[in-house]
PDB file of C-alpha atoms in Angstrom:
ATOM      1  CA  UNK A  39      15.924  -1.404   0.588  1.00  0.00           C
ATOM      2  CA  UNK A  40      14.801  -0.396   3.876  1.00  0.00           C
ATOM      3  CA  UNK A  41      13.607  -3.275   6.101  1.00  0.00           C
ATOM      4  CA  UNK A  42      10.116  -3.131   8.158  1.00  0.00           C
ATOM      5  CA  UNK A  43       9.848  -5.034  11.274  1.00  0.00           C
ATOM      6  CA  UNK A  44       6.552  -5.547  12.931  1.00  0.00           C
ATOM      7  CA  UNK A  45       5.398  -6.902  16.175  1.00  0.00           C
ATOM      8  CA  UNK A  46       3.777  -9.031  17.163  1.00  0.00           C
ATOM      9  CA  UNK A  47       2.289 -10.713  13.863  1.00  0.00           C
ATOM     10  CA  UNK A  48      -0.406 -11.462  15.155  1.00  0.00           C
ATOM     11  CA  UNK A  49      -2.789 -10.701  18.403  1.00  0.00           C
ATOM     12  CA  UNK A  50      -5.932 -11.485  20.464  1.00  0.00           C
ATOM     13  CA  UNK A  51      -7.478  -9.162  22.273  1.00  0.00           C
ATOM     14  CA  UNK A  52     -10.972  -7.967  23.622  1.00  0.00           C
ATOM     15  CA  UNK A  53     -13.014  -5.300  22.967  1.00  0.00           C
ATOM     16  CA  UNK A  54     -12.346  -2.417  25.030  1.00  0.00           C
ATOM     17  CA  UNK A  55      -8.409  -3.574  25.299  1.00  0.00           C
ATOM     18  CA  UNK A  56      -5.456  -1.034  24.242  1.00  0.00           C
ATOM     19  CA  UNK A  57      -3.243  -2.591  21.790  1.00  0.00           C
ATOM     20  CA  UNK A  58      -0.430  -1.434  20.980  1.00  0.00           C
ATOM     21  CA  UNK A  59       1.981  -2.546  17.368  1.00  0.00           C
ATOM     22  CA  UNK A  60       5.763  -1.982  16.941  1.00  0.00           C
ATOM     23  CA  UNK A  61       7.291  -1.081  13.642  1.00  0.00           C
ATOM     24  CA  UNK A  62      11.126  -0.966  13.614  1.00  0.00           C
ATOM     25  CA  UNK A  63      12.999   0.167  10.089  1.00  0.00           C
ATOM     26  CA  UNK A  64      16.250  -1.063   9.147  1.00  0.00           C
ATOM     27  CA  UNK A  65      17.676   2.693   9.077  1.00  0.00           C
ATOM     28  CA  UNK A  66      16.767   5.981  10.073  1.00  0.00           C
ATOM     29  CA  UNK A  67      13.437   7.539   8.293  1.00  0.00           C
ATOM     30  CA  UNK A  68      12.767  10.436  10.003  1.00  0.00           C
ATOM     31  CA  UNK A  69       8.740  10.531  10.367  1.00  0.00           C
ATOM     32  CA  UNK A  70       7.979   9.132   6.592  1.00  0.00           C
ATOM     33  CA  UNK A  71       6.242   6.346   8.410  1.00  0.00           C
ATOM     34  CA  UNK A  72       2.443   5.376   7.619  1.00  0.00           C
ATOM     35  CA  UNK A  73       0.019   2.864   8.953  1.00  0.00           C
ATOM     36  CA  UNK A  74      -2.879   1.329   7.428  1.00  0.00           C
ATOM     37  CA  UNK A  75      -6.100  -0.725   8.081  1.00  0.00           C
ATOM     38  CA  UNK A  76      -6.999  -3.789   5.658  1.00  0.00           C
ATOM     39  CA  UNK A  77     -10.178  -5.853   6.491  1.00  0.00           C
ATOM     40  CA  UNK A  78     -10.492  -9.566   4.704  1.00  0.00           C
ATOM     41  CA  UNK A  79     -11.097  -8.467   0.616  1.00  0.00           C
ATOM     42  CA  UNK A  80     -10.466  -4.990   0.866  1.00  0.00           C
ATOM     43  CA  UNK A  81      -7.959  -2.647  -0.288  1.00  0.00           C
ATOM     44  CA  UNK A  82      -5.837  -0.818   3.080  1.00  0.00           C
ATOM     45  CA  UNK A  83      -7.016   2.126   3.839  1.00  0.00           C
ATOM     46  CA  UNK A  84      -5.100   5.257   5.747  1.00  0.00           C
ATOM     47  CA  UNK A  85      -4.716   5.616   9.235  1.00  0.00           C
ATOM     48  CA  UNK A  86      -2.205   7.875  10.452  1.00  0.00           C
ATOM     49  CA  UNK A  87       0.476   9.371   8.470  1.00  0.00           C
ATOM     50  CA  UNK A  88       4.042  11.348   8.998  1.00  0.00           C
ATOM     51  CA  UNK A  89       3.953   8.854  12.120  1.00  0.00           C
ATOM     52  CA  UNK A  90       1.388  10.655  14.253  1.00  0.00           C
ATOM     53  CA  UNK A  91      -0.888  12.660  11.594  1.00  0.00           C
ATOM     54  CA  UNK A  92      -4.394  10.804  12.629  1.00  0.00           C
ATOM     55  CA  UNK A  93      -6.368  11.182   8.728  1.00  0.00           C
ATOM     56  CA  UNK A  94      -9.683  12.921   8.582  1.00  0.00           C
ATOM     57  CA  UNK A  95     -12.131  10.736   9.381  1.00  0.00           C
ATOM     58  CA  UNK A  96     -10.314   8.059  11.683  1.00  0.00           C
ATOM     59  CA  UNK A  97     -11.774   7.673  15.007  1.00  0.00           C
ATOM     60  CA  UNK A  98      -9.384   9.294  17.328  1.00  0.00           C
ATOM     61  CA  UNK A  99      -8.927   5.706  19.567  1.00  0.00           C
ATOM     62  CA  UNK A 100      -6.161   5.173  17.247  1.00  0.00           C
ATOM     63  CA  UNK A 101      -2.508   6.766  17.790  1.00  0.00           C
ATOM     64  CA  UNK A 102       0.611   6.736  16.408  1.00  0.00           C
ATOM     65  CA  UNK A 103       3.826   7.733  17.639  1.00  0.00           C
ATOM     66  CA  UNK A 104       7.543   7.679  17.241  1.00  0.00           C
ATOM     67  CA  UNK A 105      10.686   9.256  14.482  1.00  0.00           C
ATOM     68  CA  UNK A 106      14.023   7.569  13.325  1.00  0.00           C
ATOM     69  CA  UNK A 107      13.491   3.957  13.514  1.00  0.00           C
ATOM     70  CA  UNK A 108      10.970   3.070  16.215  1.00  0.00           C
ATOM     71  CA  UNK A 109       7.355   3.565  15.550  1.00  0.00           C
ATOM     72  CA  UNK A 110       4.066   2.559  17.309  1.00  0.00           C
ATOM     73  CA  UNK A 111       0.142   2.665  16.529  1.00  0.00           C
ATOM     74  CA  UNK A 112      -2.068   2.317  19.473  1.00  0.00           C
ATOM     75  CA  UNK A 113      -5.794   1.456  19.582  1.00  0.00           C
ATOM     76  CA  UNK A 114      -6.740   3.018  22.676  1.00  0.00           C
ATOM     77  CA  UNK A 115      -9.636   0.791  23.610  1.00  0.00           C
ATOM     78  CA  UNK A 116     -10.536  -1.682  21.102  1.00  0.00           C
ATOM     79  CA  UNK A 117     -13.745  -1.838  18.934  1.00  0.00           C
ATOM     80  CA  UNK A 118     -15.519  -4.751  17.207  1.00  0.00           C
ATOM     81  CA  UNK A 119     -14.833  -3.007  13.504  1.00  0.00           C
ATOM     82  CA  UNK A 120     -11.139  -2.751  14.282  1.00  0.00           C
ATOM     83  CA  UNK A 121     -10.437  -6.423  14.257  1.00  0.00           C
ATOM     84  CA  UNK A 122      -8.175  -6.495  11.329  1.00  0.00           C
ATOM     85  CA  UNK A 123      -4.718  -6.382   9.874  1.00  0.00           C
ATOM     86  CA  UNK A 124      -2.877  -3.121  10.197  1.00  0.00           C
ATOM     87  CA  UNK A 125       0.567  -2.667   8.192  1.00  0.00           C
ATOM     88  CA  UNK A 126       2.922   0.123   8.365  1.00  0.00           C
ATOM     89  CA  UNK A 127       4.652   1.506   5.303  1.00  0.00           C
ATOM     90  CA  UNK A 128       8.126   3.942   4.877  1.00  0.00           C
ATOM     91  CA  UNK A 129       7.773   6.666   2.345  1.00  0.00           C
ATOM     92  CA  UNK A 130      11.366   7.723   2.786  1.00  0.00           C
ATOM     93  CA  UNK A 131      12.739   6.501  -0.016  1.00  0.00           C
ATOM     94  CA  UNK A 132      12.231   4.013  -3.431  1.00  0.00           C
ATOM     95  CA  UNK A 133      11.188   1.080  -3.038  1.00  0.00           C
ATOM     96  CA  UNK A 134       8.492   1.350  -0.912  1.00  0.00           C
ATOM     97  CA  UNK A 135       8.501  -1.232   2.095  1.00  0.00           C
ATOM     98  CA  UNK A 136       5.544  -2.690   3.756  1.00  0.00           C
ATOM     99  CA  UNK A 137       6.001  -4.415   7.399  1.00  0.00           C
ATOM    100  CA  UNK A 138       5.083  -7.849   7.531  1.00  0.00           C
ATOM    101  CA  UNK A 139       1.373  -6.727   9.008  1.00  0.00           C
ATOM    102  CA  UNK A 140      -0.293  -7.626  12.583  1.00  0.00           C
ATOM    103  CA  UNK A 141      -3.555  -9.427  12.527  1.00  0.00           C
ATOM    104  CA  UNK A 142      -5.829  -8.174  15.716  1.00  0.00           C
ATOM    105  CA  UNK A 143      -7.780 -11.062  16.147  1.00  0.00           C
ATOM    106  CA  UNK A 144     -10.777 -11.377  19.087  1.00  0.00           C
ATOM    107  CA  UNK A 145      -9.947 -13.322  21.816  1.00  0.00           C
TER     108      UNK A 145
ATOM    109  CA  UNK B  60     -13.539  11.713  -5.259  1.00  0.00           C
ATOM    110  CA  UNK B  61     -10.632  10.272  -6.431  1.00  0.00           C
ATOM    111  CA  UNK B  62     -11.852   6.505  -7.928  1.00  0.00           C
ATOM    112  CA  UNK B  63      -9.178   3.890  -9.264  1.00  0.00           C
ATOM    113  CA  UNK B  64     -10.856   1.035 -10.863  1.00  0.00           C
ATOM    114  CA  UNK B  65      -8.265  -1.990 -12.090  1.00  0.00           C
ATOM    115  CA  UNK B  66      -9.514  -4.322 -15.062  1.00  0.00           C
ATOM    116  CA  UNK B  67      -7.731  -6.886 -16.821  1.00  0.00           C
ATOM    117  CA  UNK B  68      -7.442 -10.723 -17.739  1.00  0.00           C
ATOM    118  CA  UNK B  69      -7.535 -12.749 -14.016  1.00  0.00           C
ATOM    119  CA  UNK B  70      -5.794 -16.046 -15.714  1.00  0.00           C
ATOM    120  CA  UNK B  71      -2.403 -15.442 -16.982  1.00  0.00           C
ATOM    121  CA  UNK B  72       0.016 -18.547 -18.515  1.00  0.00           C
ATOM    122  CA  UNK B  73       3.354 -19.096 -17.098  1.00  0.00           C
ATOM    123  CA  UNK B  74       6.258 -16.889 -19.032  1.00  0.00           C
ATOM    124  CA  UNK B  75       3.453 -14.641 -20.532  1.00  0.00           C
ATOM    125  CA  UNK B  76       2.905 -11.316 -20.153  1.00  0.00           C
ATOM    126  CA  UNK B  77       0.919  -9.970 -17.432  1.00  0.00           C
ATOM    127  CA  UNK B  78      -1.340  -6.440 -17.852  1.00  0.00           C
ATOM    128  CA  UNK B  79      -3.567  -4.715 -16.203  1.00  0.00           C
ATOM    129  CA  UNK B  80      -5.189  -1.124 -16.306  1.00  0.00           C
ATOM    130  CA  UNK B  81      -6.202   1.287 -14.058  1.00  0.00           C
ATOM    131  CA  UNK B  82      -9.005   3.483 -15.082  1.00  0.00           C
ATOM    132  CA  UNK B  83      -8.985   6.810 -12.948  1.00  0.00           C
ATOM    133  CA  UNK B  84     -12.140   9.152 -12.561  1.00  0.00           C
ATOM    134  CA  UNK B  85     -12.050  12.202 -10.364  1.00  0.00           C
ATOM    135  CA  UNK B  86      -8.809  13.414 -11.220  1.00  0.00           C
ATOM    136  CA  UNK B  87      -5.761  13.874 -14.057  1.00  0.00           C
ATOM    137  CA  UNK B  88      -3.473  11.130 -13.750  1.00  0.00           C
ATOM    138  CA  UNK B  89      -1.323  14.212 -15.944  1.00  0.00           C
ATOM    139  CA  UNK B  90      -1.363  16.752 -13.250  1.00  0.00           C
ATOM    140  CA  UNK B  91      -0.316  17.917  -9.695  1.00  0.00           C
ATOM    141  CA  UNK B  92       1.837  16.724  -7.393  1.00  0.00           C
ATOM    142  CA  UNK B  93       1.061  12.515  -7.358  1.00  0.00           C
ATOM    143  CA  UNK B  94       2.749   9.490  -8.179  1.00  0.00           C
ATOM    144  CA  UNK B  95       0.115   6.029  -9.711  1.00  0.00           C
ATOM    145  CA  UNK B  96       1.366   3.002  -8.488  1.00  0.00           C
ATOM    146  CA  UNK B  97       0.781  -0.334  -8.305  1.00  0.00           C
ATOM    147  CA  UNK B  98       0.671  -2.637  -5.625  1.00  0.00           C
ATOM    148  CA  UNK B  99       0.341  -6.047  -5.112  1.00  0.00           C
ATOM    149  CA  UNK B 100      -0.796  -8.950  -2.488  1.00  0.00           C
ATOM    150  CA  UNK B 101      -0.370 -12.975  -2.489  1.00  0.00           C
ATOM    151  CA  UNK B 102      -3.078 -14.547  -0.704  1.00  0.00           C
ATOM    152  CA  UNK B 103      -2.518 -14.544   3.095  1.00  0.00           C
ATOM    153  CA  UNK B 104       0.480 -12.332   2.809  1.00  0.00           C
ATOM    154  CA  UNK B 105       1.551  -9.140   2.770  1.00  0.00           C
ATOM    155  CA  UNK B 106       1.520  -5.716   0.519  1.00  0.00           C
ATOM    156  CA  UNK B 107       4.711  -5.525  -2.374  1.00  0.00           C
ATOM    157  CA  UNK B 108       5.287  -2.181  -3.910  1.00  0.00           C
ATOM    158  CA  UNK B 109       6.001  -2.780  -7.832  1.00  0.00           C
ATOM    159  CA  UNK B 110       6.427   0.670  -9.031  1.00  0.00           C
ATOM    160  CA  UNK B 111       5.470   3.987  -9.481  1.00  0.00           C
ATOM    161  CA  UNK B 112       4.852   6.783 -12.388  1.00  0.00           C
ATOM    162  CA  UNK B 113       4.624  10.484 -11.274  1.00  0.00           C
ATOM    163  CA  UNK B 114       2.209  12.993 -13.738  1.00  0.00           C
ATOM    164  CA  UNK B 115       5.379  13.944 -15.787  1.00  0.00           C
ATOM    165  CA  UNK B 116       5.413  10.214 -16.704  1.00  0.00           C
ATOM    166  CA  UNK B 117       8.679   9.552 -14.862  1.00  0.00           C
ATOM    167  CA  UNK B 118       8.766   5.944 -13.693  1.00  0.00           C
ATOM    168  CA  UNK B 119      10.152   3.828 -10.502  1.00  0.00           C
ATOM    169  CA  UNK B 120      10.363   0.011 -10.281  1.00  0.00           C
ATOM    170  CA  UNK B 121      10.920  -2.264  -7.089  1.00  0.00           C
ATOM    171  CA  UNK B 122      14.539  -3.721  -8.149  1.00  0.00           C
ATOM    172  CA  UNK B 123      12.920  -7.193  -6.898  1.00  0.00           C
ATOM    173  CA  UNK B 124      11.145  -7.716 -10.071  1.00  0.00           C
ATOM    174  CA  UNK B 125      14.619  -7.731 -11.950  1.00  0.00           C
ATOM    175  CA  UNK B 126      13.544  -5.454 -14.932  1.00  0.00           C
ATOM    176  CA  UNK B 127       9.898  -7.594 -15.585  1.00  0.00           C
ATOM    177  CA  UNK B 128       7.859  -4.220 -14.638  1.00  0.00           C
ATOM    178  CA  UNK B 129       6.869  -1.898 -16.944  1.00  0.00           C
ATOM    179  CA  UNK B 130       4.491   1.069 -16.088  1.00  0.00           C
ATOM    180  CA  UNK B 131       2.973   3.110 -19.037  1.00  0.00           C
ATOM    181  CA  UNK B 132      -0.383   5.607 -19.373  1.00  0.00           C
ATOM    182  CA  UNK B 133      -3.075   6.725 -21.971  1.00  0.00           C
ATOM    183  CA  UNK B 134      -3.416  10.204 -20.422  1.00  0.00           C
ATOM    184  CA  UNK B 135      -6.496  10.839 -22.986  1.00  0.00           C
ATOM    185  CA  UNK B 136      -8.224   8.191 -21.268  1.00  0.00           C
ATOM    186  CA  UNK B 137      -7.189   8.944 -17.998  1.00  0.00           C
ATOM    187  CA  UNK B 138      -5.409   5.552 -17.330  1.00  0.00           C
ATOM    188  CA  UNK B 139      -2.197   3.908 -16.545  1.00  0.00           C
ATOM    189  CA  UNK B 140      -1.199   0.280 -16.891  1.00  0.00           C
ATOM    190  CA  UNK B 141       1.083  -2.239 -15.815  1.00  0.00           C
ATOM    191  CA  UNK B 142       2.903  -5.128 -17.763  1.00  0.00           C
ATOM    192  CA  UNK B 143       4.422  -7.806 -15.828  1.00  0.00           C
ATOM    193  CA  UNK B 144       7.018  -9.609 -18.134  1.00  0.00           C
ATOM    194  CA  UNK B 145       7.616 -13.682 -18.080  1.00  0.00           C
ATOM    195  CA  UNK B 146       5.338 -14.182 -14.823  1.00  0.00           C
ATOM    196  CA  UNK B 147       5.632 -17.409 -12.770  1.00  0.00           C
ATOM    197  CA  UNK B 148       3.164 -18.790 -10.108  1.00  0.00           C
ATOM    198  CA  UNK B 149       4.835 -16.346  -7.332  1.00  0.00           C
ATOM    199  CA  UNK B 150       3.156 -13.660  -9.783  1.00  0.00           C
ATOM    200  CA  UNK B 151      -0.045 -14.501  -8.390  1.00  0.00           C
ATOM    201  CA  UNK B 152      -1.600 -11.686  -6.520  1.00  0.00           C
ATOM    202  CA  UNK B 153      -3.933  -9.279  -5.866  1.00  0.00           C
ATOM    203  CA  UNK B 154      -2.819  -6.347  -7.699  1.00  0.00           C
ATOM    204  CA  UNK B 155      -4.157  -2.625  -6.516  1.00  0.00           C
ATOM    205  CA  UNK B 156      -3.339   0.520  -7.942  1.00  0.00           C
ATOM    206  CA  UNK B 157      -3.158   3.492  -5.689  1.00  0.00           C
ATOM    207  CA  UNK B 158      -2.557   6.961  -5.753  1.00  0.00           C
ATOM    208  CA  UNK B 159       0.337   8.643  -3.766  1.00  0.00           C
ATOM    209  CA  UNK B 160       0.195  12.124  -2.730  1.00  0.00           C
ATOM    210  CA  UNK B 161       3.422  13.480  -3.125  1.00  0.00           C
ATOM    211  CA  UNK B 162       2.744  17.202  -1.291  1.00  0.00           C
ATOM    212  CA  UNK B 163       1.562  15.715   1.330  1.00  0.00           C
ATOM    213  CA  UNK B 164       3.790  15.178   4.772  1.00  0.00           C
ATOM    214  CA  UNK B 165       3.346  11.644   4.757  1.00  0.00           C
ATOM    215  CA  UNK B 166       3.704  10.999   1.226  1.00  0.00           C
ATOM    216  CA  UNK B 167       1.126   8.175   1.347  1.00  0.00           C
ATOM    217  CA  UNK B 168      -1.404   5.697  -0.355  1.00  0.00           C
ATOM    218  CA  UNK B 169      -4.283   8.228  -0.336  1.00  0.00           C
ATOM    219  CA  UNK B 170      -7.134   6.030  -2.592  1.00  0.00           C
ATOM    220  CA  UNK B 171      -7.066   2.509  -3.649  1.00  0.00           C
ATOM    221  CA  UNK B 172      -8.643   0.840  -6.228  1.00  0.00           C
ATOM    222  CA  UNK B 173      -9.916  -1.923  -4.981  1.00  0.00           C
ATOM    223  CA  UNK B 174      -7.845  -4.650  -5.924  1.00  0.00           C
ATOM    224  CA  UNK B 175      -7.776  -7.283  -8.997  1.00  0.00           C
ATOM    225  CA  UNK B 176      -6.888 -11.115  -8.556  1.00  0.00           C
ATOM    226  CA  UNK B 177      -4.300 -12.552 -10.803  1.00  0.00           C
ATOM    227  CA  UNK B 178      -3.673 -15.906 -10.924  1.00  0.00           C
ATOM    228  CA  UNK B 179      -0.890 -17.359 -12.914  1.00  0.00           C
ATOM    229  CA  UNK B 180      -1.179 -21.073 -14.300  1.00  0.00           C
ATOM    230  CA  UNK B 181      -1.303 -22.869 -17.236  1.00  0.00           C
TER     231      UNK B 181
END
């Protein structure tokens, strides 16, 4: 299985703040790297995919970047609605992985 | 619109059977290029990936789950179900079915239903 690593687990932060989150596989992926949002009692949803693909209808304060094994989503300047828990996910190969997620908390 | 709905029993006894369906509207669960899957969620913790069925009805399963998973559809009524074999309380989840689109570059979780809690307990 392919290992996620995410950092930090957890973070506080203001509005207006960039944030940036780490995701670190266990072997090489190439860009089959996706990150989601989940807010308390709902399902994720998609927010950038192929590792720097930004989906149709994100705001474009979010980022992602990175190939191989290193990966990064950035929040360019922090809103209110994006205090939750973002995950990232390989789609390189069976089974699926999840990271461990990082809760953006306000601070 | 794609729209996954799960349904089934929320109270499950320790070494039963666990099963749950995913009703899909919008689109075949028999055709183009996706893979159903189902996903789950203990409380406070993070997303496991159980398995998978693609619209030829080929299946995938998470080796964690030791053989327990079994994926299986009804493509007249547009759904596809899970049965979770011998559950114990680390069964208890929130279990989501998703859709993965398989053309696309990312191969990701494109729609979700929107989740269905499972607890496991005599």
């Amino acid at each position: 299985d392919i290992q996620m690593t995410q950092s930090p687990s957890s973070l506080s932060a203001s509005v207006g703040d960039r944030v940036t989150i780490t995701c670190r596989t266990s072997q090489t992926i190439s860009n089959y790297l996706n990150w989601y949002q989940q807010k308390p009692g709902k399902a994720p949803i998609l927010l950038i995919y192929a590792a720097s693909t930004l989906q149709s209808g994100v705001p474009s304060r979010f980022s992602g970047s990175g190939s191989g094994t290193d990966f990064t989503l950035t929040i360019s300047s922090l809103q209110p609605e994006d205090f939750a828990t973002y995950y990232c996910q390989q789609s390189y190969s069976t089974p699926r992985t999840f990271g461990q997620g990082t809760k953006v908390e306000i601070k | 619109q794609v729209q996954l709905q799960e349904s089934g029993p929320g109270l499950v006894k320790p070494s039963q059977t666990l099963s749950l369906t995913c009703t899909v509207s919008g689109g075949s669960i028999s055709s183009g290029n996706y893979y159903w899957s189902w996903i789950r969620q203990p409380a406070g913790k993070g997303l496991e990936w159980i398995g998978r069925m693609y619209t030829s009805g080929t299946t995938n399963y998470n080796p964690s789950l030791k053989g327990r998973a079994t994926i299986s559809r009804d493509t007249s009524k547009n759904e596809f179900s899970l049965n979770l074999s011998s559950v114990t309380a680390a069964d208890t989840a929130i279990y989501y079915c998703a859709r993965v689109d398989y053309g696309a570059p990312g191969r990701y979780f494109d729609y979700w239903g929107q989740g269905i809690l499972v607890t496991v307990s005599s």
